[in-house]
PDB file of C-alpha atoms in Angstrom:
ATOM      1  CA  UNK A1453       0.020  -0.042  -0.067  1.00  0.00           C
ATOM      2  CA  UNK A1454       1.096   3.326  -0.931  1.00  0.00           C
ATOM      3  CA  UNK A1455       0.809   6.429   1.264  1.00  0.00           C
ATOM      4  CA  UNK A1456       0.833   9.807  -0.026  1.00  0.00           C
ATOM      5  CA  UNK A1457       2.908  12.297   1.780  1.00  0.00           C
ATOM      6  CA  UNK A1458       1.346  15.330   0.367  1.00  0.00           C
ATOM      7  CA  UNK A1459      -2.361  16.158  -0.067  1.00  0.00           C
ATOM      8  CA  UNK A1460      -3.801  16.948  -3.504  1.00  0.00           C
ATOM      9  CA  UNK A1461      -4.221  20.545  -4.409  1.00  0.00           C
ATOM     10  CA  UNK A1462      -7.560  21.524  -6.038  1.00  0.00           C
ATOM     11  CA  UNK A1463      -8.377  24.747  -7.819  1.00  0.00           C
ATOM     12  CA  UNK A1464     -11.423  26.322  -9.384  1.00  0.00           C
ATOM     13  CA  UNK A1465     -11.436  26.367 -13.081  1.00  0.00           C
ATOM     14  CA  UNK A1466     -10.779  29.572 -14.754  1.00  0.00           C
ATOM     15  CA  UNK A1467     -13.974  31.540 -15.646  1.00  0.00           C
ATOM     16  CA  UNK A1468     -13.926  33.496 -18.889  1.00  0.00           C
ATOM     17  CA  UNK A1469     -14.945  37.167 -18.598  1.00  0.00           C
ATOM     18  CA  UNK A1470     -17.711  38.623 -20.965  1.00  0.00           C
ATOM     19  CA  UNK A1471     -14.847  40.031 -22.989  1.00  0.00           C
ATOM     20  CA  UNK A1472     -13.292  36.515 -23.514  1.00  0.00           C
ATOM     21  CA  UNK A1473     -14.309  33.265 -25.220  1.00  0.00           C
ATOM     22  CA  UNK A1474     -13.287  29.757 -24.233  1.00  0.00           C
ATOM     23  CA  UNK A1475     -10.567  28.450 -26.469  1.00  0.00           C
ATOM     24  CA  UNK A1476     -10.255  25.043 -24.737  1.00  0.00           C
ATOM     25  CA  UNK A1477     -12.709  23.507 -22.533  1.00  0.00           C
ATOM     26  CA  UNK A1478     -11.991  22.478 -18.871  1.00  0.00           C
ATOM     27  CA  UNK A1479     -11.422  18.853 -18.199  1.00  0.00           C
ATOM     28  CA  UNK A1480     -10.876  16.857 -14.917  1.00  0.00           C
ATOM     29  CA  UNK A1481      -7.139  17.636 -14.796  1.00  0.00           C
ATOM     30  CA  UNK A1482      -6.763  20.467 -17.215  1.00  0.00           C
ATOM     31  CA  UNK A1483      -7.807  24.177 -16.779  1.00  0.00           C
ATOM     32  CA  UNK A1484     -10.150  25.992 -19.152  1.00  0.00           C
ATOM     33  CA  UNK A1485      -8.315  28.353 -21.467  1.00  0.00           C
ATOM     34  CA  UNK A1486      -9.783  31.925 -22.420  1.00  0.00           C
ATOM     35  CA  UNK A1487      -8.700  34.409 -25.111  1.00  0.00           C
ATOM     36  CA  UNK A1488      -9.910  38.019 -25.544  1.00  0.00           C
ATOM     37  CA  UNK A1489     -12.740  38.426 -28.055  1.00  0.00           C
ATOM     38  CA  UNK A1490     -11.711  39.944 -31.484  1.00  0.00           C
ATOM     39  CA  UNK A1491     -12.548  43.641 -31.642  1.00  0.00           C
ATOM     40  CA  UNK A1492     -13.860  44.896 -35.014  1.00  0.00           C
ATOM     41  CA  UNK A1493     -12.841  48.173 -36.385  1.00  0.00           C
ATOM     42  CA  UNK A1494     -16.172  49.447 -37.370  1.00  0.00           C
ATOM     43  CA  UNK A1495     -14.676  52.121 -39.655  1.00  0.00           C
ATOM     44  CA  UNK A1496     -13.927  49.475 -42.294  1.00  0.00           C
ATOM     45  CA  UNK A1497     -15.267  46.188 -40.802  1.00  0.00           C
ATOM     46  CA  UNK A1498     -18.510  44.711 -39.518  1.00  0.00           C
ATOM     47  CA  UNK A1499     -19.260  41.751 -37.242  1.00  0.00           C
ATOM     48  CA  UNK A1500     -20.115  38.945 -39.503  1.00  0.00           C
ATOM     49  CA  UNK A1501     -20.233  36.212 -36.713  1.00  0.00           C
ATOM     50  CA  UNK A1502     -21.438  37.187 -33.322  1.00  0.00           C
ATOM     51  CA  UNK A1503     -19.429  35.879 -30.254  1.00  0.00           C
ATOM     52  CA  UNK A1504     -20.626  33.400 -27.756  1.00  0.00           C
ATOM     53  CA  UNK A1505     -18.962  31.725 -24.710  1.00  0.00           C
ATOM     54  CA  UNK A1506     -17.138  29.199 -27.040  1.00  0.00           C
ATOM     55  CA  UNK A1507     -16.965  31.153 -30.436  1.00  0.00           C
ATOM     56  CA  UNK A1508     -14.860  34.144 -31.194  1.00  0.00           C
ATOM     57  CA  UNK A1509     -16.303  37.239 -32.972  1.00  0.00           C
ATOM     58  CA  UNK A1510     -15.555  37.258 -36.694  1.00  0.00           C
ATOM     59  CA  UNK A1511     -14.818  40.653 -38.319  1.00  0.00           C
ATOM     60  CA  UNK A1512     -15.207  41.135 -42.083  1.00  0.00           C
ATOM     61  CA  UNK A1513     -13.924  43.891 -44.324  1.00  0.00           C
ATOM     62  CA  UNK A1514     -16.705  46.374 -45.557  1.00  0.00           C
ATOM     63  CA  UNK A1515     -17.492  46.380 -49.232  1.00  0.00           C
ATOM     64  CA  UNK A1516     -16.275  49.659 -50.879  1.00  0.00           C
ATOM     65  CA  UNK A1517     -18.600  50.756 -53.614  1.00  0.00           C
ATOM     66  CA  UNK A1518     -16.772  51.500 -56.865  1.00  0.00           C
ATOM     67  CA  UNK A1519     -17.076  54.999 -58.788  1.00  0.00           C
ATOM     68  CA  UNK A1520     -19.712  53.286 -61.084  1.00  0.00           C
ATOM     69  CA  UNK A1521     -21.909  52.064 -58.092  1.00  0.00           C
ATOM     70  CA  UNK A1522     -24.096  53.663 -55.377  1.00  0.00           C
ATOM     71  CA  UNK A1523     -24.816  52.427 -51.982  1.00  0.00           C
ATOM     72  CA  UNK A1524     -28.475  51.049 -51.663  1.00  0.00           C
ATOM     73  CA  UNK A1525     -28.006  49.737 -48.065  1.00  0.00           C
ATOM     74  CA  UNK A1526     -25.810  51.477 -45.399  1.00  0.00           C
ATOM     75  CA  UNK A1527     -23.424  49.335 -43.293  1.00  0.00           C
ATOM     76  CA  UNK A1528     -24.331  48.499 -39.650  1.00  0.00           C
ATOM     77  CA  UNK A1529     -22.292  47.045 -36.776  1.00  0.00           C
ATOM     78  CA  UNK A1530     -23.507  43.562 -37.788  1.00  0.00           C
ATOM     79  CA  UNK A1531     -24.136  43.976 -41.716  1.00  0.00           C
ATOM     80  CA  UNK A1532     -22.152  44.985 -44.802  1.00  0.00           C
ATOM     81  CA  UNK A1533     -23.102  47.922 -47.053  1.00  0.00           C
ATOM     82  CA  UNK A1534     -24.706  46.854 -50.336  1.00  0.00           C
ATOM     83  CA  UNK A1535     -23.582  48.426 -53.534  1.00  0.00           C
ATOM     84  CA  UNK A1536     -25.369  48.516 -56.950  1.00  0.00           C
ATOM     85  CA  UNK A1537     -24.120  49.566 -60.426  1.00  0.00           C
ATOM     86  CA  UNK A1538     -25.416  52.977 -61.561  1.00  0.00           C
ATOM     87  CA  UNK A1539     -28.045  53.031 -64.184  1.00  0.00           C
ATOM     88  CA  UNK A1540     -26.650  53.785 -67.723  1.00  0.00           C
ATOM     89  CA  UNK A1541     -28.833  55.934 -69.952  1.00  0.00           C
ATOM     90  CA  UNK A1542     -29.524  54.430 -73.336  1.00  0.00           C
ATOM     91  CA  UNK A1543     -29.106  56.316 -76.606  1.00  0.00           C
ATOM     92  CA  UNK A1544     -32.821  57.114 -76.632  1.00  0.00           C
ATOM     93  CA  UNK A1545     -32.586  58.636 -73.151  1.00  0.00           C
ATOM     94  CA  UNK A1546     -30.973  61.551 -71.385  1.00  0.00           C
ATOM     95  CA  UNK A1547     -29.841  62.026 -67.684  1.00  0.00           C
ATOM     96  CA  UNK A1548     -32.313  64.042 -65.556  1.00  0.00           C
ATOM     97  CA  UNK A1549     -30.376  63.450 -62.249  1.00  0.00           C
ATOM     98  CA  UNK A1550     -26.741  62.863 -61.800  1.00  0.00           C
ATOM     99  CA  UNK A1551     -25.551  59.723 -60.086  1.00  0.00           C
ATOM    100  CA  UNK A1552     -23.629  59.987 -56.629  1.00  0.00           C
ATOM    101  CA  UNK A1553     -22.312  57.534 -54.029  1.00  0.00           C
ATOM    102  CA  UNK A1554     -25.757  57.439 -52.291  1.00  0.00           C
ATOM    103  CA  UNK A1555     -28.166  57.735 -55.212  1.00  0.00           C
ATOM    104  CA  UNK A1556     -28.784  56.245 -58.644  1.00  0.00           C
ATOM    105  CA  UNK A1557     -28.676  58.173 -62.050  1.00  0.00           C
ATOM    106  CA  UNK A1558     -32.152  58.910 -63.372  1.00  0.00           C
ATOM    107  CA  UNK A1559     -32.882  58.710 -67.162  1.00  0.00           C
ATOM    108  CA  UNK A1560     -35.856  59.850 -69.173  1.00  0.00           C
ATOM    109  CA  UNK A1561     -36.846  59.042 -72.763  1.00  0.00           C
ATOM    110  CA  UNK A1562     -36.096  61.742 -75.320  1.00  0.00           C
ATOM    111  CA  UNK A1563     -39.086  63.525 -76.667  1.00  0.00           C
ATOM    112  CA  UNK A1564     -40.028  62.406 -80.195  1.00  0.00           C
ATOM    113  CA  UNK A1565     -41.242  65.378 -82.351  1.00  0.00           C
ATOM    114  CA  UNK A1566     -44.685  65.080 -83.943  1.00  0.00           C
ATOM    115  CA  UNK A1567     -45.191  65.220 -87.686  1.00  0.00           C
ATOM    116  CA  UNK A1568     -46.236  68.939 -87.480  1.00  0.00           C
ATOM    117  CA  UNK A1569     -43.106  69.844 -85.541  1.00  0.00           C
ATOM    118  CA  UNK A1570     -39.352  70.005 -86.236  1.00  0.00           C
ATOM    119  CA  UNK A1571     -36.423  69.508 -83.976  1.00  0.00           C
ATOM    120  CA  UNK A1572     -35.304  72.943 -82.848  1.00  0.00           C
ATOM    121  CA  UNK A1573     -32.608  71.716 -80.211  1.00  0.00           C
ATOM    122  CA  UNK A1574     -30.951  68.380 -80.731  1.00  0.00           C
ATOM    123  CA  UNK A1575     -31.220  65.711 -78.047  1.00  0.00           C
ATOM    124  CA  UNK A1576     -28.122  65.210 -75.772  1.00  0.00           C
ATOM    125  CA  UNK A1577     -26.941  62.916 -72.968  1.00  0.00           C
ATOM    126  CA  UNK A1578     -27.871  65.581 -70.471  1.00  0.00           C
ATOM    127  CA  UNK A1579     -30.691  67.433 -72.272  1.00  0.00           C
ATOM    128  CA  UNK A1580     -33.972  66.548 -73.957  1.00  0.00           C
ATOM    129  CA  UNK A1581     -34.790  67.231 -77.628  1.00  0.00           C
ATOM    130  CA  UNK A1582     -36.912  70.392 -78.125  1.00  0.00           C
ATOM    131  CA  UNK A1583     -39.501  70.429 -80.765  1.00  0.00           C
ATOM    132  CA  UNK A1584     -41.064  73.468 -82.444  1.00  0.00           C
ATOM    133  CA  UNK A1585     -44.369  73.798 -84.462  1.00  0.00           C
ATOM    134  CA  UNK A1586     -43.642  74.012 -88.190  1.00  0.00           C
ATOM    135  CA  UNK A1587     -44.329  77.271 -89.752  1.00  0.00           C
ATOM    136  CA  UNK A1588     -47.478  77.329 -91.969  1.00  0.00           C
ATOM    137  CA  UNK A1589     -47.337  79.576 -94.987  1.00  0.00           C
ATOM    138  CA  UNK A1590     -50.356  81.930 -95.451  1.00  0.00           C
ATOM    139  CA  UNK A1591     -52.361  82.109 -98.658  1.00  0.00           C
ATOM    140  CA  UNK A1592     -50.314  85.182 -99.492  1.00  0.00           C
ATOM    141  CA  UNK A1593     -47.009  83.332 -99.224  1.00  0.00           C
ATOM    142  CA  UNK A1594     -45.063  80.425-100.898  1.00  0.00           C
ATOM    143  CA  UNK A1595     -42.808  77.850 -99.567  1.00  0.00           C
ATOM    144  CA  UNK A1596     -39.200  78.624-100.289  1.00  0.00           C
ATOM    145  CA  UNK A1597     -37.700  75.718 -98.397  1.00  0.00           C
ATOM    146  CA  UNK A1598     -39.382  72.479 -97.408  1.00  0.00           C
ATOM    147  CA  UNK A1599     -39.301  71.406 -93.699  1.00  0.00           C
ATOM    148  CA  UNK A1600     -37.064  68.612 -92.596  1.00  0.00           C
ATOM    149  CA  UNK A1601     -36.546  66.738 -89.273  1.00  0.00           C
ATOM    150  CA  UNK A1602     -34.027  69.478 -88.051  1.00  0.00           C
ATOM    151  CA  UNK A1603     -35.181  72.546 -90.028  1.00  0.00           C
ATOM    152  CA  UNK A1604     -38.404  74.641 -90.177  1.00  0.00           C
ATOM    153  CA  UNK A1605     -40.286  75.475 -93.335  1.00  0.00           C
ATOM    154  CA  UNK A1606     -39.360  78.835 -94.893  1.00  0.00           C
ATOM    155  CA  UNK A1607     -42.142  80.984 -96.524  1.00  0.00           C
ATOM    156  CA  UNK A1608     -41.851  84.106 -98.442  1.00  0.00           C
ATOM    157  CA  UNK A1609     -44.627  86.595 -99.400  1.00  0.00           C
ATOM    158  CA  UNK A1610     -45.950  86.292-102.938  1.00  0.00           C
ATOM    159  CA  UNK A1611     -44.750  88.780-105.476  1.00  0.00           C
ATOM    160  CA  UNK A1612     -47.578  91.294-106.272  1.00  0.00           C
ATOM    161  CA  UNK A1613     -47.600  92.441-109.779  1.00  0.00           C
ATOM    162  CA  UNK A1614     -47.758  96.237-110.231  1.00  0.00           C
ATOM    163  CA  UNK A1615     -50.354  98.168-112.401  1.00  0.00           C
ATOM    164  CA  UNK A1616     -47.690  98.234-115.237  1.00  0.00           C
ATOM    165  CA  UNK A1617     -47.330  94.293-115.122  1.00  0.00           C
ATOM    166  CA  UNK A1618     -49.412  91.286-115.768  1.00  0.00           C
ATOM    167  CA  UNK A1619     -49.285  87.876-114.202  1.00  0.00           C
ATOM    168  CA  UNK A1620     -47.382  85.248-116.236  1.00  0.00           C
ATOM    169  CA  UNK A1621     -47.677  82.514-113.721  1.00  0.00           C
ATOM    170  CA  UNK A1622     -50.020  82.340-110.788  1.00  0.00           C
ATOM    171  CA  UNK A1623     -48.741  81.944-107.237  1.00  0.00           C
ATOM    172  CA  UNK A1624     -49.139  78.535-105.506  1.00  0.00           C
ATOM    173  CA  UNK A1625     -48.126  77.129-102.262  1.00  0.00           C
ATOM    174  CA  UNK A1626     -44.889  75.828-103.670  1.00  0.00           C
ATOM    175  CA  UNK A1627     -44.042  78.646-106.239  1.00  0.00           C
ATOM    176  CA  UNK A1628     -44.020  82.471-106.446  1.00  0.00           C
ATOM    177  CA  UNK A1629     -46.126  84.582-108.773  1.00  0.00           C
ATOM    178  CA  UNK A1630     -44.215  85.717-111.962  1.00  0.00           C
ATOM    179  CA  UNK A1631     -45.082  89.060-113.445  1.00  0.00           C
ATOM    180  CA  UNK A1632     -44.030  90.692-116.727  1.00  0.00           C
ATOM    181  CA  UNK A1633     -44.183  94.192-117.962  1.00  0.00           C
ATOM    182  CA  UNK A1634     -47.308  95.071-119.908  1.00  0.00           C
ATOM    183  CA  UNK A1635     -46.680  95.622-123.682  1.00  0.00           C
ATOM    184  CA  UNK A1636     -46.986  99.447-124.224  1.00  0.00           C
ATOM    185  CA  UNK A1637     -48.888 100.002-127.350  1.00  0.00           C
ATOM    186  CA  UNK A1638     -47.809 102.885-129.564  1.00  0.00           C
ATOM    187  CA  UNK A1639     -50.273 105.647-130.620  1.00  0.00           C
ATOM    188  CA  UNK A1640     -50.778 103.863-133.868  1.00  0.00           C
ATOM    189  CA  UNK A1641     -51.774 100.578-132.312  1.00  0.00           C
TER     190      UNK A1641
END
């Protein structure tokens, strides 16, 4: 029979503090091991995994929106920010609101001129097309230049024959009146 000369020494297991997590569980002859919880730098990280008594906190780098993106959801202490690509205006659209880091670009369809209009200001990437009503020649005018998509109709007053002239061609909407001098009869005619 074996006799011990020294009594056994017992100690309480280490207790992890609220700022620590258990890296190794306590056993009958082994003490519990604790480590400090990871601290996130919230300026550029968020807590992607919450800590528990046996799990360390996990911090993840925040997403940085690029110059062609805007932030649609802000970061929180436990969530990442969300970025989305800016809308790109199509060739048939123009920008009505500029994109920023926190708002999307807004586009609108270019105005289409009606058949009784002409394009008085060309469409651009940041401006709408402007349309103006086509000039209508009066009955006392004739059309000198036909309208086109980007130019107005041009009208000119019809020539008025004087009392010493006669009309050789009548005026119409597309041509001027022509006048010629009256033949002067001699005293013998």
